[in-house]
Amino acid sequence: MSGERVSLTIDGRAVQVPPGTLVLDAARQAGVEIPVFCSHDQLDPVAVCRICLVEVEGSRKLVPACSERVREGMVVRTDTPQVAEARKSVLEFLLINHPLDCPVCDKGGECDLQDLTYQYGPALSRLADAKMRKPKAVDLGPFIVLDEERCILCRRCTRFDHQVAQERTLVVGQRAHEALITTAEGVPYASVFSGNTIELCPVGALTSKFYRFRARPWDLVRVDEICHGCPVGCHIQLHFRANVEGARLERVVSRPFEPIDDGWLCDRGRFNYGFVQSPERIAQPLVRPLGAPRGTLVPTSWEEAFRRVVGRLQEVLATQGPQGVGFIGGGRLTNEEAYLLQRLARQVVGTENVDHRVAGEAAASLDVAPGRITDLDRAAVILVVGAHPGQSAPVVDLRIRRAAARQGALLLTLGPVDPELRVPHQFLPAAPGHLADRLEALAQSLAGGGEGVPPRVAQELHEREGLLVALWDGREAAAGRALAAFLQTWQAQGREARLLVVGDQANSRGAEAAGLRPDLLPGYRLAADPEARRQAGLAPEPAAPGLSTQAMLEHAVAGRLGFLYLVGANLVETFPDRALATAALESEAFVVVQDLFLTETARLADVVLPAAPFTARAGHLTNLEGRVQATGPRSTDPAAGLPVEAWTDGQIFEHLGEALQGRPLVAGAGELATALAAAGLGSGTFAGALPVALLHEASDGSPTPSGSGEGLVAAPLPTIHGGGGTSRFDRAYGERRPLAAVVYLNPEDAQRWGVVPGDRVGLEAGDGVVEAEVQVTRRVMAGVLGVPRGVPGLAWNRLTGAGRVRVRGRLLEEVG
Amino acid sequence: MMEKQAVSWVVERHEEIEALINRYPERRSAVLPLLHLAQEARGYLATEDVEAVAELVGMTPSEVTGIVSFYSLLHRQPRGRYTLTLCQNLPCVLAGAEALAQHLRQRLGIAPGETTPDGLLTLEETHECLAACDGAPVVQVNLEYATHMTPEKVDRLLEALRAASQEAAAPDGEEDDAGGL
């Protein structure tokens, strides 16, 4: 296979390609352009549009280049009058019923049908009869409007839905000239990947509800970016439209990068951009007036806000020392900003109390069998531990779907709730806090033992040769250790293993590598290592061992931590123990919050500093595989001059550093880049990973089921469309993807607690009652309550912080 | 995620369904026979029938919807007990199909695509050839052809269909009626 080549000529140019290559791709390599509509690199050939017809010597008819494979000695011609006539005829046919409404069509200016008609088509139509009418402005799904008249039935959208997303919701209905793109009755096209069909559409049939009639392509300013929605780090492009008031972000499109995204985006990444220009963004610094209760905030100037922050910080340093100060946040910062934050804490303030883990996760990476996203493409076994890739790393889920559905990979899921994977898989239930037990059994099964492992799974694991890729959500330190041991056992049997850790936030891994952990300096060097400290310009011994997020909150409640600085961290919503987070924020501690929006957490602050959104800053992000990618406007970007009324997080850190120590936090951009490179975060490189020895139970934050068997253990579930500021304060997006306060119960438990699907119930745990609607599903193991995170009105972390949950059935009946 | 109430034909004709599915190496191959079975049971295909067939063969409701809308013999709306489809292609028209169309519309008091108020007859006119030109003009009665039709023969056909529906209506009665003409 490897060296083998087939020789052919295309328009007289000799070209050599691997056997099995499509004539279309061979032509591309020879520099010969063949027009296409239905053909797409990521989709199987279907040859329905016929625009790519070419002449092949020896063939009596023209053949479609998009489905014809090369043969030795083949002679292809695309420049003959016959081919030109065929293209012209195909375009004339396609245009027979096309409305030709280019002047009002979103696609006008970037439309394949428009472009190819200009290039190859007839100038005039010979059609004398009326055009066929079809449904227009069809509400296809939450984000998409379909114009059936513009559709040329290339089937790219339906093929994407079948072959890539494996969902099979979008189909061609009817027949012949009446054919339509449609779904089953009452079924919206609500895939989390729906937006890809807009970009795939070669005409203006599928349009974005947010972008419709907003701009013309030639008026847009384009800025390359990395998606900040999750740790996958898909490549995107931001399209701004400038006007006299500034520039408005009008849409997000893909910027195909095969090692990560293959050109696909999820709907969160594509459509959740409105928050950038939300009127609800904090416009200026806010302070709590002296003596006013928590929750009272009044606008102030930047000077006054900084004066309050610096003044109080110095007071606390004088009374409690550096141990009385803590910094939390970082998963949304760039690598550079995360580095600056820990430098501010360690070098300027002198505290080791820094942590990026705001959602109870233990780690964002692990230095066992480090994997790449593309490893999934050749996986023989995929093991998903605790993670819900479809929700928290959606574009990675597309690779999982492909590996399982099309390449026959064995797909295993392990955890309290079976993730929603659209492909066949085996669910191995494991109660919260006990994932390690199940993983240990799985490791034993590799050696022939393994109690409780289904025999079929054990046998498959025994027989499968080749690569195993594990995905872990970084929760439960014990699970991480057990998974590491399992992977090592697999490797010891002479088989390849790889691990991907799905971090909680877009840059969790970068924050970890940049040293935003109490036990780690930048570059995964131990905070307790005197040599590493000396090199970082720190005292050989820390004043006191650093505190984790949980410990900082506990110290604040106990009055031992008088100054808490939160950056993009909405702890009330994200920390697994809401009661603790709230108590810490309501304590005597002075709380500074740096955020885009007035979140539940920001409302309780003493000082709120408005941060700029990602569109306004430059730096690097580290994705879940450790890839360090440049992000943000660079000096050459036309949109770099966008109006910025807020400071970037990094600018705030630098200002505070200078105010506190009288000289800059770093000497300049050069020093910052050098420091990051030394930490293994050089641009374009891959970051290091967390040593297994540093997985601590204390930072678990996993539910600790207490009491006897009575009650359920809550298992938090990530929610793609849920979350803190970016989705909640993006009204248009939120309206399209409303989130219901729904919890999930196993049928057995539903029966035990006397509830039926659709019941509104009260969930009692610790200090209060949470109301939610019940759905019953076997995806949840018995004894577990699945609770989505990031759903407004559903305080999931009231249920995870306080032992077992009791269900009070039929709330409405009781109340009514 | 709720358990759905089973559609009655799925329960009542369980064995027949299993036999149909087992006839093919792949479950999805049974989609058309199952759709015909469902349509026979209800007279048309309701949304729940589409969903039930999808579940039986491991397809999505969208995929089954695509198939149903492709075939003109599968119906998503309630129909009369008998569907009369009058061919309007060239050979039939040359043999008098246009006059026959007028006659049928007048007799039934309905336009093509409509059903008589008593729910007995649905009238259809097709411009696609029914492939029975040797018997032009042709009227299709459900799945049977009535050939060499004249206004008089149409009247007798209508009488026969009405008479058949009066009787306790054995399911195979309809074929005899049409075939006998």
Coordinates of N, CA and C in Angstrom, one line a residue, chain A residues 362-517:
Chain A
A362 N -10.3 16.8 40.0 CA -9.1 16.5 40.7 C -7.9 16.9 39.8
A363 N -8.0 16.8 38.5 CA -6.9 17.0 37.5 C -7.4 17.4 36.2
A364 N -6.6 18.0 35.4 CA -6.9 18.4 34.0 C -6.0 17.6 33.0
S365 N -5.1 16.8 33.6 CA -4.3 15.9 32.8 C -3.7 14.9 33.7
L366 N -3.0 13.9 33.1 CA -2.4 12.8 33.9 C -1.2 12.3 33.0
D367 N 0.0 12.2 33.6 CA 1.2 11.8 32.8 C 1.3 10.3 32.6
V368 N 0.1 9.7 32.3 CA 0.2 8.3 31.9 C -0.3 8.2 30.4
A369 N 0.4 7.6 29.6 CA 0.0 7.4 28.2 C -0.7 8.6 27.5
P370 N 0.0 9.8 27.5 CA -0.7 10.9 27.0 C -1.2 10.7 25.6
G371 N -2.4 11.1 25.3 CA -3.0 10.8 24.0 C -3.3 12.1 23.2
R372 N -3.6 11.9 22.0 CA -4.0 13.0 21.1 C -5.5 12.6 20.6
I373 N -6.2 13.7 20.2 CA -7.5 13.5 19.8 C -7.6 12.5 18.6
T374 N -6.6 12.6 17.7 CA -6.7 11.7 16.5 C -6.4 10.3 16.9
D375 N -5.9 10.0 18.1 CA -5.8 8.6 18.5 C -7.1 7.8 18.4
L376 N -8.2 8.6 18.6 CA -9.5 7.9 18.6 C -9.8 7.3 17.2
D377 N -9.2 7.9 16.1 CA -9.4 7.4 14.8 C -8.9 5.9 14.6
R378 N -7.9 5.5 15.4 CA -7.4 4.2 15.2 C -7.6 3.3 16.4
A379 N -8.6 3.7 17.2 CA -8.8 3.0 18.5 C -9.5 1.7 18.2
A380 N -9.1 0.6 18.9 CA -9.8 -0.7 18.9 C -10.8 -0.7 20.1
V381 N -10.4 0.0 21.1 CA -11.3 0.1 22.3 C -11.3 1.5 22.8
I382 N -12.5 2.0 23.1 CA -12.6 3.3 23.7 C -13.3 3.2 25.1
L383 N -12.7 3.6 26.1 CA -13.2 3.5 27.5 C -13.5 4.9 28.0
V384 N -14.7 5.2 28.3 CA -15.1 6.5 28.7 C -15.4 6.4 30.2
V385 N -14.6 7.1 31.0 CA -14.7 7.0 32.5 C -15.2 8.3 33.1
G386 N -16.5 8.3 33.5 CA -17.1 9.4 34.2 C -17.4 10.6 33.2
A387 N -16.8 10.6 32.1 CA -17.0 11.8 31.2 C -18.2 11.6 30.4
H388 N -18.7 12.8 29.9 CA -19.9 12.8 29.0 C -19.4 13.6 27.8
P389 N -18.7 13.0 26.9 CA -18.0 13.7 25.8 C -19.0 14.5 24.9
G390 N -20.2 14.0 24.8 CA -21.2 14.7 23.9 C -21.6 16.0 24.5
Q391 N -21.4 16.2 25.8 CA -21.8 17.4 26.5 C -20.6 18.3 26.8
S392 N -19.4 17.7 27.1 CA -18.3 18.5 27.6 C -17.2 18.6 26.6
A393 N -17.2 17.8 25.5 CA -16.2 17.8 24.5 C -16.8 17.3 23.2
P394 N -17.9 18.0 22.7 CA -18.7 17.5 21.7 C -18.0 17.1 20.4
V395 N -17.1 17.9 19.9 CA -16.5 17.5 18.7 C -15.6 16.3 18.8
V396 N -15.1 16.0 20.0 CA -14.4 14.7 20.2 C -15.4 13.6 20.1
D397 N -16.6 13.8 20.6 CA -17.7 12.8 20.5 C -17.9 12.4 19.1
L398 N -17.8 13.3 18.1 CA -18.0 12.9 16.7 C -16.9 11.8 16.3
R399 N -15.7 12.0 16.8 CA -14.7 11.0 16.5 C -15.0 9.6 17.2
I400 N -15.6 9.7 18.4 CA -16.0 8.5 19.1 C -17.1 7.8 18.3
R401 N -18.1 8.6 17.8 CA -19.2 8.0 17.1 C -18.6 7.3 15.8
R402 N -17.7 8.0 15.1 CA -17.2 7.4 13.9 C -16.4 6.1 14.2
A403 N -15.6 6.2 15.2 CA -14.8 5.0 15.5 C -15.7 3.8 15.9
A404 N -16.7 4.1 16.6 CA -17.6 3.0 17.1 C -18.5 2.5 15.9
A405 N -19.1 3.4 15.2 CA -20.1 3.0 14.2 C -19.4 2.6 12.9
R406 N -18.3 3.2 12.5 CA -17.8 2.9 11.2 C -16.5 2.1 11.2
Q407 N -15.8 2.1 12.3 CA -14.5 1.3 12.4 C -14.6 0.2 13.4
G408 N -15.7 0.0 14.0 CA -15.9 -1.2 14.8 C -15.2 -1.2 16.1
A409 N -14.9 0.0 16.6 CA -14.2 0.1 17.9 C -15.2 -0.4 19.0
L410 N -14.7 -1.1 20.0 CA -15.5 -1.5 21.2 C -15.6 -0.2 22.1
L411 N -16.8 0.2 22.4 CA -17.0 1.4 23.2 C -17.6 1.0 24.5
L412 N -16.9 1.3 25.6 CA -17.3 1.0 27.0 C -17.5 2.3 27.7
T413 N -18.5 2.4 28.5 CA -18.7 3.6 29.4 C -18.8 3.2 30.8
L414 N -18.1 3.9 31.7 CA -18.1 3.5 33.1 C -18.4 4.8 34.0
G415 N -19.4 4.6 34.8 CA -19.7 5.8 35.7 C -21.1 5.6 36.2
P416 N -21.6 6.5 37.0 CA -23.0 6.4 37.5 C -24.1 6.6 36.5
V417 N -23.8 7.4 35.5 CA -24.8 7.7 34.4 C -24.1 7.4 33.1
D418 N -24.8 6.6 32.3 CA -24.3 6.3 30.9 C -24.4 7.5 30.1
P419 N -23.3 8.0 29.5 CA -23.4 9.2 28.7 C -24.3 8.9 27.4
E420 N -24.9 10.0 26.9 CA -25.7 9.9 25.7 C -24.7 9.8 24.5
L421 N -24.4 8.5 24.1 CA -23.6 8.4 22.9 C -24.5 7.8 21.9
R422 N -24.4 8.3 20.6 CA -25.4 7.9 19.6 C -25.1 6.6 19.0
V423 N -24.1 5.9 19.5 CA -23.7 4.6 18.9 C -23.7 3.5 19.9
P424 N -23.8 2.3 19.4 CA -23.9 1.1 20.4 C -22.7 1.1 21.3
H425 N -23.0 0.8 22.6 CA -21.9 0.7 23.5 C -22.3 -0.1 24.7
Q426 N -21.4 -0.4 25.6 CA -21.7 -1.2 26.8 C -21.5 -0.3 28.0
F427 N -22.5 -0.2 28.8 CA -22.4 0.6 30.0 C -22.1 -0.2 31.2
L428 N -21.0 0.2 31.9 CA -20.6 -0.5 33.2 C -20.9 0.5 34.3
P429 N -22.0 0.3 35.0 CA -22.4 1.2 36.1 C -21.4 1.2 37.2
A430 N -21.1 2.4 37.7 CA -20.2 2.5 38.9 C -20.7 3.7 39.7
A431 N -21.0 3.5 41.0 CA -21.6 4.5 41.8 C -20.6 5.6 42.1
P432 N -21.1 6.9 42.3 CA -20.2 8.0 42.6 C -19.3 7.6 43.8
G433 N -18.0 7.9 43.7 CA -17.1 7.6 44.7 C -16.5 6.2 44.6
H434 N -17.1 5.4 43.7 CA -16.6 4.0 43.5 C -16.2 3.6 42.1
L435 N -15.8 4.7 41.3 CA -15.4 4.4 40.0 C -14.1 3.6 40.0
A436 N -13.3 3.8 41.0 CA -12.0 3.1 41.2 C -12.2 1.6 41.3
D437 N -13.2 1.2 42.1 CA -13.4 -0.2 42.3 C -13.7 -0.9 41.0
R438 N -14.5 -0.3 40.2 CA -14.9 -0.8 38.9 C -13.7 -0.9 38.0
L439 N -12.9 0.1 38.0 CA -11.7 0.1 37.2 C -10.7 -0.9 37.6
E440 N -10.6 -1.2 38.9 CA -9.7 -2.2 39.4 C -10.2 -3.6 38.9
A441 N -11.5 -3.8 39.0 CA -12.1 -5.1 38.5 C -11.8 -5.2 37.0
L442 N -11.9 -4.1 36.3 CA -11.6 -4.2 34.9 C -10.2 -4.5 34.6
A443 N -9.3 -4.0 35.4 CA -7.8 -4.3 35.2 C -7.6 -5.7 35.6
Q444 N -8.3 -6.3 36.6 CA -8.1 -7.7 36.9 C -8.6 -8.6 35.8
S445 N -9.7 -8.1 35.2 CA -10.2 -8.9 34.1 C -9.3 -9.1 32.9
L446 N -8.3 -8.2 32.8 CA -7.3 -8.3 31.7 C -6.4 -9.5 32.0
A447 N -6.3 -9.8 33.3 CA -5.4 -10.9 33.7 C -6.3 -12.2 34.0
G448 N -7.5 -12.1 33.6 CA -8.4 -13.3 33.7 C -9.3 -13.3 34.9
G449 N -9.1 -12.4 35.8 CA -10.1 -12.3 37.0 C -11.2 -11.3 36.7
G450 N -11.4 -10.4 37.7 CA -12.3 -9.4 37.5 C -13.7 -9.7 37.8
E451 N -14.0 -9.6 39.1 CA -15.3 -9.9 39.6 C -16.3 -8.8 39.1
G452 N -17.5 -9.1 38.7 CA -18.5 -8.2 38.3 C -18.3 -7.6 36.9
V453 N -17.3 -8.0 36.2 CA -17.2 -7.5 34.8 C -18.0 -8.5 33.9
P454 N -18.9 -8.0 33.1 CA -19.7 -8.9 32.3 C -18.7 -9.7 31.4
P455 N -19.0 -11.1 31.4 CA -18.0 -12.0 30.7 C -17.8 -11.5 29.2
R456 N -18.8 -11.0 28.6 CA -18.7 -10.6 27.2 C -17.6 -9.5 27.1
V457 N -17.7 -8.5 28.0 CA -16.8 -7.4 28.0 C -15.4 -7.9 28.3
A458 N -15.3 -8.8 29.3 CA -14.0 -9.3 29.7 C -13.3 -10.0 28.5
Q459 N -14.2 -10.8 27.8 CA -13.6 -11.5 26.7 C -13.2 -10.6 25.5
E460 N -14.1 -9.6 25.3 CA -13.7 -8.6 24.2 C -12.4 -7.9 24.5
L461 N -12.3 -7.5 25.8 CA -11.0 -6.8 26.2 C -9.8 -7.7 26.1
H462 N -10.1 -9.0 26.3 CA -9.0 -9.9 26.2 C -8.5 -10.1 24.8
E463 N -9.5 -10.1 23.9 CA -9.3 -10.5 22.5 C -8.8 -9.3 21.6
R464 N -9.3 -8.1 22.0 CA -9.0 -6.9 21.1 C -7.6 -6.6 21.1
E465 N -7.0 -6.6 19.9 CA -5.6 -6.2 19.7 C -5.6 -4.7 19.4
G466 N -4.5 -4.1 19.8 CA -4.4 -2.7 19.3 C -4.6 -1.7 20.4
L467 N -5.0 -0.5 19.9 CA -5.0 0.7 20.8 C -6.3 0.8 21.6
L468 N -6.0 1.1 22.9 CA -7.2 1.5 23.8 C -7.0 3.0 24.1
V469 N -8.1 3.7 23.9 CA -8.1 5.2 24.3 C -9.1 5.4 25.4
A470 N -8.6 5.9 26.5 CA -9.5 6.2 27.6 C -9.8 7.7 27.7
L471 N -11.0 8.1 28.0 CA -11.4 9.4 28.3 C -11.9 9.6 29.7
W472 N -11.2 10.4 30.5 CA -11.6 10.6 31.9 C -12.0 12.0 32.1
D473 N -12.9 12.2 33.0 CA -13.4 13.6 33.3 C -12.6 14.3 34.4
G474 N -11.5 13.6 34.9 CA -10.7 14.3 35.8 C -11.3 14.4 37.2
R475 N -12.4 13.7 37.5 CA -13.0 13.7 38.8 C -12.7 12.4 39.5
E476 N -12.6 12.5 40.9 CA -12.3 11.3 41.7 C -10.9 10.9 41.5
A477 N -10.0 11.4 42.4 CA -8.6 11.1 42.3 C -8.4 9.6 42.3
A478 N -9.1 8.8 43.1 CA -8.9 7.4 43.2 C -9.2 6.7 41.8
A479 N -10.2 7.3 41.1 CA -10.5 6.8 39.8 C -9.4 7.0 38.9
G480 N -8.7 8.2 39.0 CA -7.6 8.5 38.1 C -6.4 7.5 38.4
R481 N -6.2 7.2 39.6 CA -5.1 6.3 39.9 C -5.4 4.9 39.4
A482 N -6.7 4.5 39.6 CA -7.1 3.1 39.1 C -7.0 3.1 37.6
L483 N -7.4 4.2 37.0 CA -7.4 4.2 35.5 C -5.9 4.1 35.0
A484 N -5.0 4.8 35.7 CA -3.6 4.8 35.3 C -3.1 3.3 35.4
A485 N -3.5 2.7 36.5 CA -3.1 1.3 36.7 C -3.6 0.4 35.6
F486 N -4.9 0.6 35.3 CA -5.5 -0.2 34.2 C -4.8 0.0 32.9
L487 N -4.5 1.3 32.6 CA -3.8 1.5 31.3 C -2.4 0.9 31.3
Q488 N -1.7 0.9 32.5 CA -0.4 0.3 32.6 C -0.5 -1.3 32.4
T489 N -1.6 -1.8 32.9 CA -1.8 -3.3 32.8 C -2.0 -3.6 31.3
W490 N -2.8 -2.8 30.6 CA -3.0 -3.0 29.2 C -1.7 -2.9 28.4
Q491 N -0.9 -1.9 28.8 CA 0.4 -1.7 28.1 C 1.3 -2.9 28.4
A492 N 1.3 -3.4 29.6 CA 2.1 -4.5 30.0 C 1.8 -5.7 29.1
Q493 N 0.6 -5.8 28.6 CA 0.3 -6.9 27.7 C 0.7 -6.7 26.3
G494 N 1.5 -5.7 26.1 CA 2.0 -5.4 24.7 C 1.1 -4.7 23.8
R495 N 0.1 -4.0 24.5 CA -0.9 -3.3 23.7 C -0.8 -1.8 23.9
E496 N -1.1 -1.0 23.0 CA -1.0 0.4 23.1 C -2.1 1.0 23.9
A497 N -1.9 2.0 24.7 CA -2.9 2.7 25.4 C -2.7 4.2 25.3
R498 N -3.8 5.0 25.4 CA -3.7 6.5 25.4 C -4.8 7.0 26.3
L499 N -4.4 8.2 26.9 CA -5.4 8.8 27.8 C -5.7 10.2 27.4
L500 N -6.9 10.6 27.4 CA -7.3 12.0 27.2 C -8.1 12.4 28.5
V501 N -7.8 13.5 29.1 CA -8.5 14.0 30.2 C -9.4 15.2 29.8
V502 N -10.7 15.1 30.0 CA -11.6 16.2 29.5 C -11.7 17.2 30.7
G503 N -11.0 18.3 30.6 CA -11.0 19.3 31.7 C -12.3 20.0 31.8
D504 N -12.5 20.6 32.9 CA -13.8 21.2 33.2 C -14.1 22.5 32.3
Q505 N -13.0 23.2 32.1 CA -13.2 24.5 31.4 C -12.2 24.5 30.2
A506 N -12.4 25.5 29.3 CA -11.7 25.5 28.0 C -10.2 25.4 28.3
N507 N -9.7 26.1 29.3 CA -8.2 26.1 29.5 C -7.8 25.5 30.8
S508 N -8.5 24.6 31.3 CA -8.2 24.0 32.6 C -6.8 23.4 32.5
R509 N -6.4 22.8 31.4 CA -5.1 22.2 31.3 C -4.0 23.2 31.3
G510 N -4.3 24.3 30.6 CA -3.3 25.4 30.6 C -3.1 26.0 31.9
A511 N -4.2 26.2 32.7 CA -4.1 26.7 34.0 C -3.3 25.8 34.9
E512 N -3.5 24.5 34.8 CA -2.8 23.5 35.6 C -1.3 23.6 35.2
A513 N -1.0 23.6 33.9 CA 0.4 23.6 33.5 C 1.1 25.0 33.9
A514 N 0.3 26.0 34.0 CA 0.9 27.3 34.3 C 1.1 27.5 35.8
G515 N 0.7 26.5 36.6 CA 0.9 26.5 38.0 C -0.2 27.1 38.9
L516 N -1.4 27.1 38.3 CA -2.6 27.5 39.1 C -3.1 26.4 40.0
R517 N -2.2 25.8 40.8 CA -2.6 24.8 41.7 C -1.7 25.0 43.0

